[in-house]
Amino acid sequence: MADEKKYLEGNYDGEPVQQAVQMTADVVRANKAQKEIRETQKRAYEIFEDECIDLEGITSEEFERKMETVDKNDSLHQYLVDGALLTCTMATLDDFEVDNETSVK
């Protein structure tokens, strides 16, 4: 049990025997979740690679080199995920000027 720990729920109620049963079920669920996540990530990467190769007309080796470069340059390790919810913390309903152009509302 290494990486799957981050997928454990960790809330176990009742007597020690009940808690042990719940923990066992939780570990099984966490292992399944970890496996599904890895498979999904692998498939998403393969689809992305295929699309890039088709669009850019590059080889698989060139794609791998580009991905290594991107990975090294991504110092914050940030990425977007399908379905991610982005929020804005600086929204306003007030008028304000942008670069000496018209007011934005």
Short mmCIF file of N, CA, C and O in Angstrom, two decimals:
data_model
loop_
_atom_site.label_atom_id
_atom_site.label_comp_id
_atom_site.label_asym_id
_atom_site.label_seq_id
_atom_site.Cartn_x
_atom_site.Cartn_y
_atom_site.Cartn_z
N MET A 1 0.85 -1.18 0.00
CA MET A 1 0.00 0.00 0.00
C MET A 1 0.89 1.23 0.00
O MET A 1 1.40 1.64 1.03
N ALA A 2 1.09 1.82 -1.14
CA ALA A 2 1.96 3.00 -1.23
C ALA A 2 1.15 4.19 -1.74
O ALA A 2 0.63 4.95 -0.96
N ASP A 3 1.07 4.32 -3.05
CA ASP A 3 0.36 5.45 -3.65
C ASP A 3 -1.14 5.44 -3.39
O ASP A 3 -1.77 6.48 -3.37
N GLU A 4 -1.70 4.25 -3.20
CA GLU A 4 -3.15 4.20 -3.02
C GLU A 4 -3.60 4.84 -1.71
O GLU A 4 -4.78 5.11 -1.54
N LYS A 5 -2.69 5.13 -0.80
CA LYS A 5 -3.05 5.78 0.46
C LYS A 5 -3.78 7.10 0.22
O LYS A 5 -4.66 7.47 0.98
N LYS A 6 -3.42 7.78 -0.85
CA LYS A 6 -4.07 9.07 -1.10
C LYS A 6 -5.52 8.90 -1.55
O LYS A 6 -6.26 9.87 -1.57
N TYR A 7 -5.93 7.68 -1.87
CA TYR A 7 -7.30 7.43 -2.28
C TYR A 7 -8.14 6.82 -1.16
O TYR A 7 -9.32 6.53 -1.35
N LEU A 8 -7.55 6.60 0.01
CA LEU A 8 -8.28 6.01 1.12
C LEU A 8 -9.23 7.04 1.74
O LEU A 8 -8.87 8.19 1.91
N GLU A 9 -10.42 6.58 2.08
CA GLU A 9 -11.37 7.46 2.75
C GLU A 9 -10.97 7.66 4.19
O GLU A 9 -10.95 8.78 4.70
N GLY A 10 -10.68 6.59 4.88
CA GLY A 10 -10.14 6.67 6.24
C GLY A 10 -11.16 6.85 7.35
O GLY A 10 -10.78 6.93 8.51
N ASN A 11 -12.44 6.90 7.05
CA ASN A 11 -13.47 7.02 8.09
C ASN A 11 -14.08 5.66 8.36
O ASN A 11 -14.82 5.12 7.53
N TYR A 12 -13.76 5.09 9.51
CA TYR A 12 -14.25 3.76 9.86
C TYR A 12 -15.00 3.84 11.18
O TYR A 12 -14.47 4.30 12.18
N ASP A 13 -16.27 3.39 11.17
CA ASP A 13 -17.13 3.48 12.35
C ASP A 13 -17.31 2.11 12.98
O ASP A 13 -17.09 1.08 12.35
N GLY A 14 -17.78 2.12 14.22
CA GLY A 14 -18.19 0.89 14.88
C GLY A 14 -17.08 0.22 15.67
O GLY A 14 -16.06 0.82 16.01
N GLU A 15 -17.31 -1.04 15.96
CA GLU A 15 -16.38 -1.86 16.73
C GLU A 15 -15.13 -2.17 15.89
O GLU A 15 -15.15 -2.03 14.67
N PRO A 16 -14.06 -2.60 16.53
CA PRO A 16 -12.81 -2.90 15.79
C PRO A 16 -12.99 -3.87 14.63
O PRO A 16 -12.39 -3.69 13.57
N VAL A 17 -13.85 -4.87 14.79
CA VAL A 17 -14.07 -5.82 13.68
C VAL A 17 -14.75 -5.11 12.52
O VAL A 17 -14.37 -5.29 11.35
N GLN A 18 -15.75 -4.28 12.81
CA GLN A 18 -16.44 -3.52 11.76
C GLN A 18 -15.47 -2.55 11.08
O GLN A 18 -15.51 -2.38 9.86
N GLN A 19 -14.63 -1.92 11.87
CA GLN A 19 -13.64 -0.99 11.32
C GLN A 19 -12.67 -1.72 10.39
O GLN A 19 -12.31 -1.21 9.33
N ALA A 20 -12.27 -2.93 10.79
CA ALA A 20 -11.34 -3.71 9.95
C ALA A 20 -11.99 -4.08 8.62
O ALA A 20 -11.35 -4.01 7.56
N VAL A 21 -13.27 -4.44 8.65
CA VAL A 21 -14.00 -4.77 7.42
C VAL A 21 -14.10 -3.53 6.53
O VAL A 21 -13.86 -3.60 5.32
N GLN A 22 -14.43 -2.38 7.13
CA GLN A 22 -14.54 -1.15 6.37
C GLN A 22 -13.19 -0.75 5.79
O GLN A 22 -13.10 -0.29 4.64
N MET A 23 -12.13 -0.92 6.57
CA MET A 23 -10.79 -0.56 6.07
C MET A 23 -10.39 -1.46 4.91
O MET A 23 -9.82 -0.99 3.92
N THR A 24 -10.69 -2.75 5.02
CA THR A 24 -10.37 -3.68 3.92
C THR A 24 -11.10 -3.28 2.65
O THR A 24 -10.51 -3.24 1.56
N ALA A 25 -12.39 -2.96 2.78
CA ALA A 25 -13.17 -2.53 1.61
C ALA A 25 -12.61 -1.22 1.06
O ALA A 25 -12.55 -1.03 -0.17
N ASP A 26 -12.18 -0.34 1.94
CA ASP A 26 -11.60 0.95 1.53
C ASP A 26 -10.30 0.74 0.76
O ASP A 26 -10.05 1.38 -0.26
N VAL A 27 -9.47 -0.18 1.22
CA VAL A 27 -8.19 -0.46 0.55
C VAL A 27 -8.45 -1.06 -0.84
O VAL A 27 -7.80 -0.67 -1.82
N VAL A 28 -9.42 -1.96 -0.92
CA VAL A 28 -9.77 -2.56 -2.22
C VAL A 28 -10.25 -1.47 -3.17
O VAL A 28 -9.84 -1.41 -4.34
N ARG A 29 -11.13 -0.58 -2.68
CA ARG A 29 -11.64 0.52 -3.51
C ARG A 29 -10.52 1.47 -3.93
O ARG A 29 -10.44 1.89 -5.08
N ALA A 30 -9.60 1.76 -3.00
CA ALA A 30 -8.48 2.66 -3.31
C ALA A 30 -7.57 2.05 -4.38
O ALA A 30 -7.11 2.75 -5.28
N ASN A 31 -7.29 0.77 -4.26
CA ASN A 31 -6.46 0.10 -5.28
C ASN A 31 -7.12 0.11 -6.64
O ASN A 31 -6.48 0.35 -7.66
N LYS A 32 -8.43 -0.11 -6.66
CA LYS A 32 -9.18 -0.09 -7.92
C LYS A 32 -9.16 1.32 -8.51
O LYS A 32 -8.94 1.49 -9.71
N ALA A 33 -9.36 2.33 -7.67
CA ALA A 33 -9.35 3.72 -8.14
C ALA A 33 -7.98 4.07 -8.72
O ALA A 33 -7.89 4.69 -9.79
N GLN A 34 -6.92 3.69 -8.02
CA GLN A 34 -5.57 3.99 -8.50
C GLN A 34 -5.31 3.33 -9.86
O GLN A 34 -4.77 3.96 -10.77
N LYS A 35 -5.73 2.09 -10.00
CA LYS A 35 -5.53 1.37 -11.27
C LYS A 35 -6.31 2.06 -12.40
O LYS A 35 -5.78 2.26 -13.49
N GLU A 36 -7.57 2.42 -12.13
CA GLU A 36 -8.39 3.08 -13.15
C GLU A 36 -7.81 4.43 -13.54
O GLU A 36 -7.80 4.79 -14.72
N ILE A 37 -7.31 5.16 -12.57
CA ILE A 37 -6.71 6.47 -12.85
C ILE A 37 -5.48 6.32 -13.72
O ILE A 37 -5.30 7.04 -14.70
N ARG A 38 -4.62 5.38 -13.39
CA ARG A 38 -3.41 5.16 -14.20
C ARG A 38 -3.76 4.74 -15.62
O ARG A 38 -3.13 5.20 -16.58
N GLU A 39 -4.74 3.86 -15.77
CA GLU A 39 -5.15 3.42 -17.10
C GLU A 39 -5.73 4.58 -17.91
O GLU A 39 -5.43 4.73 -19.10
N THR A 40 -6.54 5.41 -17.27
CA THR A 40 -7.13 6.56 -17.94
C THR A 40 -6.05 7.56 -18.35
O THR A 40 -6.08 8.09 -19.46
N GLN A 41 -5.10 7.82 -17.45
CA GLN A 41 -4.01 8.74 -17.77
C GLN A 41 -3.18 8.20 -18.94
O GLN A 41 -2.80 8.95 -19.84
N LYS A 42 -2.90 6.91 -18.92
CA LYS A 42 -2.10 6.30 -20.00
C LYS A 42 -2.84 6.42 -21.34
O LYS A 42 -2.25 6.80 -22.35
N ARG A 43 -4.13 6.13 -21.32
CA ARG A 43 -4.92 6.21 -22.56
C ARG A 43 -5.02 7.65 -23.06
O ARG A 43 -4.91 7.91 -24.25
N ALA A 44 -5.21 8.60 -22.14
CA ALA A 44 -5.27 10.01 -22.52
C ALA A 44 -3.96 10.46 -23.15
O ALA A 44 -3.95 11.18 -24.15
N TYR A 45 -2.85 10.02 -22.58
CA TYR A 45 -1.54 10.36 -23.13
C TYR A 45 -1.38 9.77 -24.53
O TYR A 45 -0.90 10.45 -25.45
N GLU A 46 -1.81 8.52 -24.71
CA GLU A 46 -1.70 7.88 -26.02
C GLU A 46 -2.56 8.61 -27.07
O GLU A 46 -2.12 8.80 -28.20
N ILE A 47 -3.76 9.02 -26.69
CA ILE A 47 -4.62 9.75 -27.61
C ILE A 47 -3.99 11.10 -27.97
O ILE A 47 -3.95 11.50 -29.13
N PHE A 48 -3.48 11.79 -26.95
CA PHE A 48 -2.81 13.07 -27.17
C PHE A 48 -1.61 12.90 -28.10
O PHE A 48 -1.41 13.68 -29.03
N GLU A 49 -0.83 11.86 -27.87
CA GLU A 49 0.34 11.59 -28.72
C GLU A 49 -0.10 11.35 -30.16
O GLU A 49 0.46 11.93 -31.09
N ASP A 50 -1.10 10.51 -30.36
CA ASP A 50 -1.59 10.21 -31.71
C ASP A 50 -2.07 11.47 -32.42
O ASP A 50 -1.77 11.69 -33.60
N GLU A 51 -2.83 12.32 -31.69
CA GLU A 51 -3.35 13.54 -32.30
C GLU A 51 -2.23 14.51 -32.65
O GLU A 51 -2.24 15.12 -33.71
N CYS A 52 -1.25 14.64 -31.77
CA CYS A 52 -0.12 15.53 -32.05
C CYS A 52 0.69 15.04 -33.24
O CYS A 52 1.11 15.84 -34.08
N ILE A 53 0.91 13.75 -33.30
CA ILE A 53 1.67 13.18 -34.41
C ILE A 53 0.93 13.43 -35.72
O ILE A 53 1.53 13.83 -36.72
N ASP A 54 -0.40 13.23 -35.71
CA ASP A 54 -1.20 13.46 -36.91
C ASP A 54 -1.22 14.93 -37.31
O ASP A 54 -1.08 15.27 -38.48
N LEU A 55 -1.41 15.82 -36.32
CA LEU A 55 -1.52 17.25 -36.62
C LEU A 55 -0.19 17.88 -37.00
O LEU A 55 -0.13 18.73 -37.89
N GLU A 56 0.86 17.52 -36.31
CA GLU A 56 2.16 18.15 -36.51
C GLU A 56 3.04 17.42 -37.52
O GLU A 56 4.04 17.96 -37.96
N GLY A 57 2.68 16.18 -37.86
CA GLY A 57 3.48 15.42 -38.79
C GLY A 57 4.86 15.07 -38.24
O GLY A 57 5.86 15.12 -38.95
N ILE A 58 4.92 14.76 -36.95
CA ILE A 58 6.19 14.42 -36.32
C ILE A 58 6.22 12.94 -35.99
O ILE A 58 5.19 12.26 -36.03
N THR A 59 7.40 12.45 -35.65
CA THR A 59 7.53 11.05 -35.26
C THR A 59 7.25 10.90 -33.78
O THR A 59 7.22 11.87 -33.03
N SER A 60 7.09 9.67 -33.38
CA SER A 60 6.86 9.38 -31.97
C SER A 60 8.04 9.82 -31.11
O SER A 60 7.88 10.31 -30.00
N GLU A 61 9.26 9.65 -31.65
CA GLU A 61 10.46 10.06 -30.92
C GLU A 61 10.50 11.57 -30.74
O GLU A 61 10.86 12.07 -29.67
N GLU A 62 10.11 12.32 -31.79
CA GLU A 62 10.07 13.79 -31.67
C GLU A 62 9.03 14.21 -30.63
O GLU A 62 9.26 15.13 -29.86
N PHE A 63 7.91 13.52 -30.62
CA PHE A 63 6.88 13.82 -29.64
C PHE A 63 7.41 13.62 -28.23
O PHE A 63 7.21 14.45 -27.35
N GLU A 64 8.09 12.50 -28.00
CA GLU A 64 8.64 12.21 -26.67
C GLU A 64 9.64 13.29 -26.25
O GLU A 64 9.64 13.72 -25.10
N ARG A 65 10.49 13.74 -27.18
CA ARG A 65 11.46 14.80 -26.86
C ARG A 65 10.74 16.09 -26.49
O ARG A 65 11.11 16.77 -25.53
N LYS A 66 9.70 16.42 -27.26
CA LYS A 66 8.95 17.64 -26.95
C LYS A 66 8.26 17.54 -25.59
O LYS A 66 8.24 18.50 -24.82
N MET A 67 7.72 16.39 -25.28
CA MET A 67 7.04 16.22 -24.00
C MET A 67 8.04 16.30 -22.83
O MET A 67 7.72 16.86 -21.79
N GLU A 68 9.24 15.79 -23.02
CA GLU A 68 10.27 15.91 -21.98
C GLU A 68 10.63 17.37 -21.76
O GLU A 68 10.81 17.80 -20.62
N THR A 69 10.73 18.13 -22.83
CA THR A 69 11.04 19.55 -22.73
C THR A 69 9.93 20.29 -21.99
O THR A 69 10.19 21.10 -21.10
N VAL A 70 8.69 20.01 -22.35
CA VAL A 70 7.55 20.64 -21.69
C VAL A 70 7.55 20.29 -20.21
O VAL A 70 7.33 21.14 -19.35
N ASP A 71 7.81 19.04 -19.90
CA ASP A 71 7.80 18.60 -18.50
C ASP A 71 8.89 19.31 -17.70
O ASP A 71 8.67 19.70 -16.57
N LYS A 72 10.05 19.50 -18.30
CA LYS A 72 11.14 20.17 -17.60
C LYS A 72 10.83 21.66 -17.41
O LYS A 72 11.22 22.25 -16.42
N ASN A 73 10.13 22.27 -18.36
CA ASN A 73 9.82 23.70 -18.28
C ASN A 73 8.62 23.99 -17.38
O ASN A 73 8.41 25.13 -17.00
N ASP A 74 7.85 22.99 -17.05
CA ASP A 74 6.66 23.19 -16.22
C ASP A 74 7.07 23.17 -14.75
O ASP A 74 6.83 22.22 -14.03
N SER A 75 7.66 24.29 -14.31
CA SER A 75 8.19 24.35 -12.95
C SER A 75 7.10 24.31 -11.89
O SER A 75 7.34 23.91 -10.76
N LEU A 76 5.88 24.71 -12.24
CA LEU A 76 4.79 24.70 -11.26
C LEU A 76 3.99 23.41 -11.30
O LEU A 76 3.15 23.17 -10.45
N HIS A 77 4.25 22.57 -12.30
CA HIS A 77 3.54 21.30 -12.47
C HIS A 77 2.03 21.50 -12.47
O HIS A 77 1.30 20.85 -11.74
N GLN A 78 1.58 22.44 -13.29
CA GLN A 78 0.16 22.74 -13.38
C GLN A 78 -0.38 22.23 -14.71
O GLN A 78 0.32 22.26 -15.72
N TYR A 79 -1.61 21.79 -14.69
CA TYR A 79 -2.25 21.32 -15.89
C TYR A 79 -3.76 21.44 -15.72
O TYR A 79 -4.27 21.56 -14.62
N LEU A 80 -4.47 21.41 -16.82
CA LEU A 80 -5.93 21.45 -16.79
C LEU A 80 -6.47 20.06 -17.07
O LEU A 80 -5.88 19.29 -17.82
N VAL A 81 -7.58 19.76 -16.48
CA VAL A 81 -8.20 18.46 -16.62
C VAL A 81 -9.59 18.68 -17.21
O VAL A 81 -10.27 19.65 -16.87
N ASP A 82 -10.02 17.76 -18.08
CA ASP A 82 -11.36 17.85 -18.64
C ASP A 82 -12.37 17.89 -17.50
O ASP A 82 -12.36 17.04 -16.62
N GLY A 83 -13.20 18.91 -17.50
CA GLY A 83 -14.20 19.05 -16.44
C GLY A 83 -13.73 19.88 -15.27
O GLY A 83 -14.46 20.07 -14.31
N ALA A 84 -12.51 20.41 -15.33
CA ALA A 84 -12.00 21.23 -14.24
C ALA A 84 -12.81 22.51 -14.14
O ALA A 84 -13.24 23.06 -15.14
N LEU A 85 -13.01 22.99 -12.93
CA LEU A 85 -13.74 24.21 -12.70
C LEU A 85 -12.75 25.30 -12.34
O LEU A 85 -12.04 25.21 -11.34
N LEU A 86 -12.65 26.31 -13.19
CA LEU A 86 -11.75 27.42 -12.94
C LEU A 86 -12.54 28.55 -12.29
O LEU A 86 -13.66 28.83 -12.68
N THR A 87 -11.96 29.19 -11.31
CA THR A 87 -12.65 30.27 -10.63
C THR A 87 -11.85 31.56 -10.75
O THR A 87 -10.63 31.53 -10.91
N CYS A 88 -12.56 32.67 -10.66
CA CYS A 88 -11.92 33.98 -10.72
C CYS A 88 -12.09 34.64 -9.36
O CYS A 88 -13.20 34.72 -8.83
N THR A 89 -11.00 35.13 -8.80
CA THR A 89 -11.07 35.77 -7.48
C THR A 89 -11.00 37.29 -7.59
O THR A 89 -10.98 37.97 -6.58
N MET A 90 -10.97 37.82 -8.82
CA MET A 90 -10.85 39.26 -8.99
C MET A 90 -11.97 39.83 -9.86
O MET A 90 -11.80 40.85 -10.51
N ALA A 91 -13.11 39.18 -9.87
CA ALA A 91 -14.24 39.64 -10.67
C ALA A 91 -14.85 40.90 -10.03
O ALA A 91 -14.81 41.08 -8.83
N THR A 92 -15.40 41.75 -10.87
CA THR A 92 -16.05 42.97 -10.38
C THR A 92 -17.19 43.34 -11.31
O THR A 92 -17.15 43.02 -12.50
N LEU A 93 -18.19 43.99 -10.75
CA LEU A 93 -19.29 44.51 -11.57
C LEU A 93 -19.09 45.98 -11.87
O LEU A 93 -19.84 46.59 -12.62
N ASP A 94 -18.06 46.58 -11.29
CA ASP A 94 -17.78 48.00 -11.49
C ASP A 94 -17.09 48.23 -12.82
O ASP A 94 -16.35 47.38 -13.32
N ASP A 95 -17.34 49.44 -13.38
CA ASP A 95 -16.63 49.83 -14.60
C ASP A 95 -15.16 50.07 -14.26
O ASP A 95 -14.82 50.51 -13.17
N PHE A 96 -14.28 49.75 -15.20
CA PHE A 96 -12.87 50.08 -15.05
C PHE A 96 -12.26 50.23 -16.43
O PHE A 96 -12.78 49.71 -17.41
N GLU A 97 -11.18 51.00 -16.53
CA GLU A 97 -10.53 51.24 -17.81
C GLU A 97 -9.45 50.21 -18.05
O GLU A 97 -8.74 49.81 -17.12
N VAL A 98 -9.32 49.85 -19.30
CA VAL A 98 -8.31 48.90 -19.71
C VAL A 98 -7.42 49.56 -20.75
O VAL A 98 -7.88 49.91 -21.82
N ASP A 99 -6.16 49.78 -20.42
CA ASP A 99 -5.16 50.33 -21.34
C ASP A 99 -5.67 51.56 -22.10
O ASP A 99 -5.59 51.61 -23.34
N ASN A 100 -6.27 52.51 -21.41
CA ASN A 100 -6.75 53.75 -22.03
C ASN A 100 -7.79 53.50 -23.14
O ASN A 100 -7.93 54.32 -24.05
N GLU A 101 -8.44 52.36 -23.09
CA GLU A 101 -9.47 52.07 -24.08
C GLU A 101 -10.83 52.27 -23.44
O GLU A 101 -10.94 52.88 -22.39
N THR A 102 -11.87 51.73 -24.03
CA THR A 102 -13.22 51.91 -23.52
C THR A 102 -13.41 51.19 -22.18
O THR A 102 -12.71 50.25 -21.86
N SER A 103 -14.40 51.65 -21.43
CA SER A 103 -14.72 51.04 -20.14
C SER A 103 -15.31 49.66 -20.36
O SER A 103 -16.01 49.42 -21.34
N VAL A 104 -15.03 48.79 -19.45
CA VAL A 104 -15.55 47.44 -19.51
C VAL A 104 -16.58 47.27 -18.40
O VAL A 104 -16.36 47.73 -17.29
N LYS A 105 -17.66 46.66 -18.70
CA LYS A 105 -18.69 46.48 -17.68
C LYS A 105 -18.93 45.03 -17.43
O LYS A 105 -18.85 44.21 -18.26
#
